[in-house]
PDB file of C-alpha atoms in Angstrom:
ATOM      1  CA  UNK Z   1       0.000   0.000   0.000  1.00 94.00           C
ATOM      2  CA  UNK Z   2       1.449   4.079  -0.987  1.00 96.00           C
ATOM      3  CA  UNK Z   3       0.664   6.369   1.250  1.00 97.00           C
ATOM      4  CA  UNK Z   4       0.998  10.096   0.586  1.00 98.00           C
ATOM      5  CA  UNK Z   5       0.520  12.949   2.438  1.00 98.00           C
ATOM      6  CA  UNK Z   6       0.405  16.734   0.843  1.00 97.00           C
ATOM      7  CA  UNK Z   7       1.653  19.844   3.066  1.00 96.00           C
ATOM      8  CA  UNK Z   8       1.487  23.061   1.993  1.00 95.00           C
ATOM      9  CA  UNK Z   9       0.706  27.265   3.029  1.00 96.00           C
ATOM     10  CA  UNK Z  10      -3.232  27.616   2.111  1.00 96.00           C
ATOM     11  CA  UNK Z  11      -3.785  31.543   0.988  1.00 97.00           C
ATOM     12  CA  UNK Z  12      -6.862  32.374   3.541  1.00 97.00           C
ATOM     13  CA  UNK Z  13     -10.299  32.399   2.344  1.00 97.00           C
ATOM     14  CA  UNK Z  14      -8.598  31.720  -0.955  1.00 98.00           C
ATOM     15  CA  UNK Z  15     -10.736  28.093  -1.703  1.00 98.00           C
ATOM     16  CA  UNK Z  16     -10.327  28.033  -5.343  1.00 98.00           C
ATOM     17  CA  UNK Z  17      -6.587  29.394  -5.538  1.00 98.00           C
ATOM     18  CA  UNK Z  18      -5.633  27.135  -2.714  1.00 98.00           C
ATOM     19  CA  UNK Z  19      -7.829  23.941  -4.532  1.00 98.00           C
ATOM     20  CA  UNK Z  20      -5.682  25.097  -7.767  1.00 98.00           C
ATOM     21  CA  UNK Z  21      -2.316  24.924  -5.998  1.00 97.00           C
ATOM     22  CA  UNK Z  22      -3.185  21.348  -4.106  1.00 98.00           C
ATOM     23  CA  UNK Z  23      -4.263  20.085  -8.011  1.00 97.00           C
ATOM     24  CA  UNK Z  24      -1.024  20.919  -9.078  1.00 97.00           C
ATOM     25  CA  UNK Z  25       1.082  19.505  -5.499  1.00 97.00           C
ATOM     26  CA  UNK Z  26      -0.890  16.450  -6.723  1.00 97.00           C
ATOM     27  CA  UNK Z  27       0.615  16.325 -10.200  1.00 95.00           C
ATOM     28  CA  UNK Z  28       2.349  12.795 -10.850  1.00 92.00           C
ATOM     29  CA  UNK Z  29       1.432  11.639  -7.406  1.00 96.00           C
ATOM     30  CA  UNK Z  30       0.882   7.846  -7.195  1.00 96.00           C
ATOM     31  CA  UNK Z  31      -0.683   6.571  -4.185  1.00 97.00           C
ATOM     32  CA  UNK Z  32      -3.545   4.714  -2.463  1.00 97.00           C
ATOM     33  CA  UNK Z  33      -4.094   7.046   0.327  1.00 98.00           C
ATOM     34  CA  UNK Z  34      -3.883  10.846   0.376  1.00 98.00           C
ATOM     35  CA  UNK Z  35      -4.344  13.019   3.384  1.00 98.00           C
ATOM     36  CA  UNK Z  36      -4.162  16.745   2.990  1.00 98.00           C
ATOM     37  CA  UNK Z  37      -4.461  19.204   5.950  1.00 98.00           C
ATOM     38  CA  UNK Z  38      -7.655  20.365   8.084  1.00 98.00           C
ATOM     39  CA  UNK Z  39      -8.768  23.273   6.148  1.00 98.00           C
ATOM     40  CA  UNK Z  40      -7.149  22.737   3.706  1.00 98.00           C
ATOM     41  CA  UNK Z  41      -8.801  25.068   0.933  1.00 97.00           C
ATOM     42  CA  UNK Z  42      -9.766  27.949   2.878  1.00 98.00           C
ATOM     43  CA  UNK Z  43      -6.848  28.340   5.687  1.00 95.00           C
ATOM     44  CA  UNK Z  44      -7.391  28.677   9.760  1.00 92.00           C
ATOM     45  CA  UNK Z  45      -7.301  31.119  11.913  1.00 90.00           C
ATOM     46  CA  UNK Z  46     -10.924  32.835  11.202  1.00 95.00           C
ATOM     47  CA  UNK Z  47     -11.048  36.455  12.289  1.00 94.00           C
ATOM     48  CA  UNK Z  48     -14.830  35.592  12.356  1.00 95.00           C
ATOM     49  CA  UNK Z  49     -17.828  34.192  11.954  1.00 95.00           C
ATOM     50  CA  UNK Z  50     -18.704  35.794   8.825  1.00 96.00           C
ATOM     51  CA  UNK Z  51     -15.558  35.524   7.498  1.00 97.00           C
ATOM     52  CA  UNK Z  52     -15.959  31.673   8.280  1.00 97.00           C
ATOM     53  CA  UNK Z  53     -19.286  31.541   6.905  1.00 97.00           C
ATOM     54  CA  UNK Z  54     -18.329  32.812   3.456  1.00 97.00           C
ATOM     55  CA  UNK Z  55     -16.101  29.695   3.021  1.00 98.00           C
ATOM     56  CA  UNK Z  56     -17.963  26.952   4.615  1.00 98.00           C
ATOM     57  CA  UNK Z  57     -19.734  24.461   2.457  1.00 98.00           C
ATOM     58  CA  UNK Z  58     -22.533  21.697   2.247  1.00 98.00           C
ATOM     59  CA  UNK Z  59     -21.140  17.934   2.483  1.00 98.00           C
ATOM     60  CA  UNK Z  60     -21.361  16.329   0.124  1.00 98.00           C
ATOM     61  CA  UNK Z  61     -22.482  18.930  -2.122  1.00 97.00           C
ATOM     62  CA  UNK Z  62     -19.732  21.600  -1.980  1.00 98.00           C
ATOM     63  CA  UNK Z  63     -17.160  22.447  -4.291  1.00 97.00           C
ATOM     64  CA  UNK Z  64     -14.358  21.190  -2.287  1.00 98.00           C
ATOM     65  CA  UNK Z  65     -16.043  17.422  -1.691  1.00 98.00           C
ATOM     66  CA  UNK Z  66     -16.628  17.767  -5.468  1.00 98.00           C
ATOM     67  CA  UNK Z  67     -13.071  18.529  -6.294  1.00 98.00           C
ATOM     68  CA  UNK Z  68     -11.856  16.372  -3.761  1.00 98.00           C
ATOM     69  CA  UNK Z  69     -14.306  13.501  -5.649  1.00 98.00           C
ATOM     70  CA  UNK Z  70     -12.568  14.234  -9.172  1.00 98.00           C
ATOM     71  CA  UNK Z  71      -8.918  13.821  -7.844  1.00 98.00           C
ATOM     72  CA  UNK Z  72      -9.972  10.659  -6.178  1.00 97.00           C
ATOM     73  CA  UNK Z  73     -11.479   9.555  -9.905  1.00 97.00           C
ATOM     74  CA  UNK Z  74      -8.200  10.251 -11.075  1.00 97.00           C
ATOM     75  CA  UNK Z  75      -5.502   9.469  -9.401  1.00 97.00           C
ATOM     76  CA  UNK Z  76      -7.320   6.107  -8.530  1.00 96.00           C
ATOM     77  CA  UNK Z  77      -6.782   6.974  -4.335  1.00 97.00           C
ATOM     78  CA  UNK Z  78      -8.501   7.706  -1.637  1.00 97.00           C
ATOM     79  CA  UNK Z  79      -8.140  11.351  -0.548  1.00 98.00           C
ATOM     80  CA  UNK Z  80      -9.042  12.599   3.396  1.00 98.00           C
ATOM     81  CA  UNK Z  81      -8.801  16.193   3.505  1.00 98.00           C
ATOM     82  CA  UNK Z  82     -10.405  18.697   6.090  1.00 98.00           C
ATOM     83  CA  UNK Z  83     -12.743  21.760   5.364  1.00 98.00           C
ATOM     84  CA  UNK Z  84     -15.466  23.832   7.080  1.00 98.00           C
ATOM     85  CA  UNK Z  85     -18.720  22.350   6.767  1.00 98.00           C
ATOM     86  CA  UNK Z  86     -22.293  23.972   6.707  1.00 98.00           C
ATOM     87  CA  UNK Z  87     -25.482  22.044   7.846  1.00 97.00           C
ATOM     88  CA  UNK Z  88     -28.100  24.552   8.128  1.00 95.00           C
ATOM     89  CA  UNK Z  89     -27.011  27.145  11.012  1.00 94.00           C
ATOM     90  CA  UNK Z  90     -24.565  24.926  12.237  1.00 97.00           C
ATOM     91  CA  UNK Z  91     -20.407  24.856  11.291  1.00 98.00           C
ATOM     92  CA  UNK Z  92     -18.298  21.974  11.666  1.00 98.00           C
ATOM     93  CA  UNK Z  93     -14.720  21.212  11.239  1.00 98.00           C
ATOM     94  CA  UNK Z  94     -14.965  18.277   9.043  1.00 98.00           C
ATOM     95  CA  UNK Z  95     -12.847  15.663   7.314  1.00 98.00           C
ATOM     96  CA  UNK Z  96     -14.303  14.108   4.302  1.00 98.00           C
ATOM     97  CA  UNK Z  97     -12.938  11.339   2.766  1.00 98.00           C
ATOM     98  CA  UNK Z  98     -13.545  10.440  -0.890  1.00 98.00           C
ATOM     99  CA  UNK Z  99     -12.654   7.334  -3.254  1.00 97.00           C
ATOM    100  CA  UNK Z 100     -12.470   6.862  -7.062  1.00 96.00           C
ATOM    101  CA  UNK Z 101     -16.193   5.651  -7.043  1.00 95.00           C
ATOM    102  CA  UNK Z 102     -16.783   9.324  -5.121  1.00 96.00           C
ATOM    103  CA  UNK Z 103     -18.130  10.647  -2.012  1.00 97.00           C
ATOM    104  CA  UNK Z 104     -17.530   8.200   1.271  1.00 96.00           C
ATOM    105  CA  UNK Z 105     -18.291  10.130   4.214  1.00 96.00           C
ATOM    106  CA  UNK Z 106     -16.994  12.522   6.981  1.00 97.00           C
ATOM    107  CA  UNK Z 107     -15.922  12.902  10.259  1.00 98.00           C
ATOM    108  CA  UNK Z 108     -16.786  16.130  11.977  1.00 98.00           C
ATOM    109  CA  UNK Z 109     -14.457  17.271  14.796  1.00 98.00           C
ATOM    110  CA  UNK Z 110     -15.259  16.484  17.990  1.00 97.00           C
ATOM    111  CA  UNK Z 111     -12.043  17.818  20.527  1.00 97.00           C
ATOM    112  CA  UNK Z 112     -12.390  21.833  18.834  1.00 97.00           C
ATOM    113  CA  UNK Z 113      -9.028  23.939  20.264  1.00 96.00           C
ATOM    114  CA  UNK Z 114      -8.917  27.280  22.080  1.00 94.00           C
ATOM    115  CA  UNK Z 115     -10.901  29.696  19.603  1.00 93.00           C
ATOM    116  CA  UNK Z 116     -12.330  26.858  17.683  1.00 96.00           C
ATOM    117  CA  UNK Z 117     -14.858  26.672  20.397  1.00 96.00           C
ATOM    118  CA  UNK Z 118     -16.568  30.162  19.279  1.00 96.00           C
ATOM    119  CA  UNK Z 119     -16.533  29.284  15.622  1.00 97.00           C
ATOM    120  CA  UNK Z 120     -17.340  25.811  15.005  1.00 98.00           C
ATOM    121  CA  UNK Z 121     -20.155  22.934  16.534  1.00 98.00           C
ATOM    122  CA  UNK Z 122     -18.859  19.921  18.175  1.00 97.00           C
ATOM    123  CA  UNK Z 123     -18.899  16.938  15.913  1.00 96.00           C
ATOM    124  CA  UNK Z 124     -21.450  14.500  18.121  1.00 91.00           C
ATOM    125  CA  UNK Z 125     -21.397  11.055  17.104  1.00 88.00           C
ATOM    126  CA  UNK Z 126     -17.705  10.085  18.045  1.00 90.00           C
ATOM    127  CA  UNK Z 127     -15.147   8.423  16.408  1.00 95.00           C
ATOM    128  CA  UNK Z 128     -15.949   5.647  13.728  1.00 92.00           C
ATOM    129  CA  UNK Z 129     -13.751   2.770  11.459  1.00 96.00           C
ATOM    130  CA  UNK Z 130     -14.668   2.150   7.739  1.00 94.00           C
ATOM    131  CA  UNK Z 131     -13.156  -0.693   5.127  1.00 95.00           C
ATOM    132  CA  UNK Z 132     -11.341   0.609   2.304  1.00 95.00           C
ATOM    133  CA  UNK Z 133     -10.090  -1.164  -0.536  1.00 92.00           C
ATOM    134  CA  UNK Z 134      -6.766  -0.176  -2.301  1.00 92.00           C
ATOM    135  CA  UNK Z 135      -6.738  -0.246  -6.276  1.00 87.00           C
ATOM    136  CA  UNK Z 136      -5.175  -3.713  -5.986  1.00 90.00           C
ATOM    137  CA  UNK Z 137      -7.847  -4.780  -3.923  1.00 91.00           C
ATOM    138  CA  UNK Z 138      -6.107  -4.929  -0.739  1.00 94.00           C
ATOM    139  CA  UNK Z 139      -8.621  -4.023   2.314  1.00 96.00           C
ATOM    140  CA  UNK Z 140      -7.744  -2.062   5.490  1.00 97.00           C
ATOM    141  CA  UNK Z 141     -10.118  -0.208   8.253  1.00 98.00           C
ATOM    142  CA  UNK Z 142      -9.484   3.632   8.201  1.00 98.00           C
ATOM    143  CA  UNK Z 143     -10.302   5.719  11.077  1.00 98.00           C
ATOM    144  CA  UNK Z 144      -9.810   9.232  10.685  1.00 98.00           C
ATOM    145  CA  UNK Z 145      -9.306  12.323  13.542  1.00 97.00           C
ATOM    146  CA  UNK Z 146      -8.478  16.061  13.284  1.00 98.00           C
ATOM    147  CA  UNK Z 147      -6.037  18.027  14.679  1.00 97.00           C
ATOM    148  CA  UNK Z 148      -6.406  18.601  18.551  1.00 96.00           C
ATOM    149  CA  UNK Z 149      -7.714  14.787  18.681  1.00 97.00           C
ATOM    150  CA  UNK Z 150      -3.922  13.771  19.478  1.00 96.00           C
ATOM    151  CA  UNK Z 151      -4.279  15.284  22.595  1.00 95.00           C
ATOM    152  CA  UNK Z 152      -6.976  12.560  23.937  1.00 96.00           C
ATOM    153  CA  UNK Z 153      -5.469   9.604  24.372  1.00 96.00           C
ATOM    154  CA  UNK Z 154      -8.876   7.700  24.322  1.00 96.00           C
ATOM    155  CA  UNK Z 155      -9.294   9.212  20.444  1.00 97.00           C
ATOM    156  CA  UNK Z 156      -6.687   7.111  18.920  1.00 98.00           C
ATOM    157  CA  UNK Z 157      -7.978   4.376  21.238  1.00 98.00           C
ATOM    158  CA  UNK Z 158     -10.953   4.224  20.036  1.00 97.00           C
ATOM    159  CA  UNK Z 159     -10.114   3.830  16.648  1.00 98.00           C
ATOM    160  CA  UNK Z 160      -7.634   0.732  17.495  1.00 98.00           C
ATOM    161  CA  UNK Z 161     -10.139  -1.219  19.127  1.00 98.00           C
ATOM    162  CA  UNK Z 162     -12.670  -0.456  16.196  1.00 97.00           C
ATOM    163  CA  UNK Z 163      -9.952  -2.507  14.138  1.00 97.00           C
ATOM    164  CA  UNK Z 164      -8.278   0.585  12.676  1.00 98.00           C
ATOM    165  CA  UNK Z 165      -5.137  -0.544  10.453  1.00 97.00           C
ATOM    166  CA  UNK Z 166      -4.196   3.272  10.022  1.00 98.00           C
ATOM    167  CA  UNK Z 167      -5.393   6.562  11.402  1.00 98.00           C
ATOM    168  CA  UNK Z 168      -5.520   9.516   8.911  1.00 98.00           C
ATOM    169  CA  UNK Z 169      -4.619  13.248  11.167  1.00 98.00           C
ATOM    170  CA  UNK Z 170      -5.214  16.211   8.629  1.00 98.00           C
ATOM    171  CA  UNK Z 171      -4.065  18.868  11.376  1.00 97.00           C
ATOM    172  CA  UNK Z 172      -3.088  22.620  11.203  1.00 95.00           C
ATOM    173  CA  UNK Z 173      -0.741  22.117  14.092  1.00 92.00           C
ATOM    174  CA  UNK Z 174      -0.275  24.920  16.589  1.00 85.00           C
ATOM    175  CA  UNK Z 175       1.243  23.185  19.697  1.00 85.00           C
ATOM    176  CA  UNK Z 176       4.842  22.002  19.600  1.00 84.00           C
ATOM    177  CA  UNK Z 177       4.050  18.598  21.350  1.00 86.00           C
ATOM    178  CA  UNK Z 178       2.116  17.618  19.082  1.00 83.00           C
ATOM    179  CA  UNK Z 179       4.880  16.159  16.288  1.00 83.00           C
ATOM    180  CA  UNK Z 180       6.130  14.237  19.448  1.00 89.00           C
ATOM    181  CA  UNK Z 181       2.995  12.722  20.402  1.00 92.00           C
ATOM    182  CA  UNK Z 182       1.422  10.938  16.971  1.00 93.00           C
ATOM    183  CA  UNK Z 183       4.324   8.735  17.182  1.00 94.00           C
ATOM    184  CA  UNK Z 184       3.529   7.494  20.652  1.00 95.00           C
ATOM    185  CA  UNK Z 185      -0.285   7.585  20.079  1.00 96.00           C
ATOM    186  CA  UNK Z 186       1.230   4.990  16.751  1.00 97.00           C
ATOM    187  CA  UNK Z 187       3.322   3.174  19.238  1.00 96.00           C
ATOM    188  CA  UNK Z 188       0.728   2.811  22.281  1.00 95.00           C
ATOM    189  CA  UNK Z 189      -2.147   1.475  19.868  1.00 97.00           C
ATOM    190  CA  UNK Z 190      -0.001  -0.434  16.675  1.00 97.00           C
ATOM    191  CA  UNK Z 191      -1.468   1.370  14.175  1.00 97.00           C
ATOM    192  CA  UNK Z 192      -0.138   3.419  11.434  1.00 97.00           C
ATOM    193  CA  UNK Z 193      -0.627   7.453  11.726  1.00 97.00           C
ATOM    194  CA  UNK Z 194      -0.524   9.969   9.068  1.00 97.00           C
ATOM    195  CA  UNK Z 195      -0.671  13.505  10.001  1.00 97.00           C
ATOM    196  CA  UNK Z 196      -0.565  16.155   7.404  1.00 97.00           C
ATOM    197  CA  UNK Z 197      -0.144  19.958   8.279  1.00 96.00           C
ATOM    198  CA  UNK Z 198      -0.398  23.113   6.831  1.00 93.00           C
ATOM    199  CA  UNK Z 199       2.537  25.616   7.357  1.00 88.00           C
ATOM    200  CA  UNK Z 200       3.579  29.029   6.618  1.00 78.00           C
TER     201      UNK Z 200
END
C-alpha cells in the first residue's frame, strides 16, 4: 500500500486558488491514500464568523467534496482532507474522505481547540472505522481524527479497538508537542498514523 501525504501554506479564504495549488502539489502523485491538511482550501485562523461563513460548504455537495471527488477519480486513491462544513445554522470542522467511485463520508471534529470553540459545533457522534479497498484490492479499516484529537489519548484508542489498520490526522498544528505525540499515540495502539499539516 502508498501512502501520501500533501503539506502546503493555504492563501486564507482563498478556496479556489488554494484547490488550484493542491491540483497541481498532486501532479504525478501515485498513491492509495492521500491526506491533505484540516482546512485545507480555505486556511485557519478565522477572524470571524462571517468571514468563516463565506467559506464553509454543504457535504457532500460543496465544491471542495466535489473537487476532492474528481482527484480521487483520477488518481485512482482515496483522498481525506479537512474543510469547514455547513449544515443549516450549524459549522463543523470536518474531514471528508472520498474514493475513485466518489463521495464516502466525513468525520466532523469532535475535541475543537482554544478559539475553535466560538466558531465551530462539536462533531457529536464520536469516532468511527470504515473498510477501504486499495486499487489492488487490498482491504484495510481507516479511522480518521483532526487536529487537537492527538491530545486525547482515548481518540486514537478508540479507533484501534474499532480494528483501525491506520489513522488519517489532517491537522493545522499549533502546539509544539504535538509532532512528538502521533508517534507514541502509533506506538501505544499499533497502528499506522498519518498527520498532514499546513505551514507558513
Amino acid at each position: 500500500m502508498r501512502i501520501a501525504y500533501l503539506q502546503f501554506a493555504p492563501a486564507y479564504l482563498q478556496v479556489e486558488h488554494n484547490l488550484r495549488a493542491v491540483e497541481q502539489l498532486l501532479t504525478g502523485v501515485e498513491a492509495d491514500l492521500i491526506v491533505l491538511p484540516e482546512l485545507f482550501a480555505t486556511g485557519y485562523f478565522f477572524r470571524s464568523r462571517a468571514e468563516l461563513l463565506s467559506v464553509a460548504e454543504p457535504v457532500p455537495d460543496g465544491r471542495t467534496t466535489h473537487r476532492l471527488a474528481r482527484w480521487a477519480r483520477e488518481l485512482e486513491a482515496t483522498f481525506v482532507a479537512g474543510l469547514p462544513e455547513r449544515d443549516g445554522d450549524r459549522i463543523y470542522n470536518s474531514a471528508v474522505t472520498t474514493t475513485p467511485s466518489g463521495y464516502r463520508g466525513r468525520y466532523r471534529k469532535v475535541h475543537l481547540y482554544d478559539k475553535e470553540k466560538t466558531l465551530f459545533a462539536p462533531g457529536a457522534h464520536g469516532f468511527a472505522v470504515f473498510p477501504f479497498e486499495t486499487a489492488n484490492e487490498e482491504a484495510y479499516q481507516l479511522g480518521v481524527m483532526i487536529c487537537f484529537d492527538w491530545y486525547f489519548p482515548e481518540a486514537a484508542r478508540s479507533l484501534a479497538l474499532q480494528g483501525a489498520d491506520i489513522i488519517a490526522h489532517p491537522s493545522n498544528l499549533v502546539r509544539p508537542d504535538c509532532p512528538r505525540s502521533m508517534p507514541i499515540r502509533a506506538l501505544e495502539n499499533h497502528v499506522f498514523t498519518i498527520t498532514a499539516n499546513r505551514y507558513g
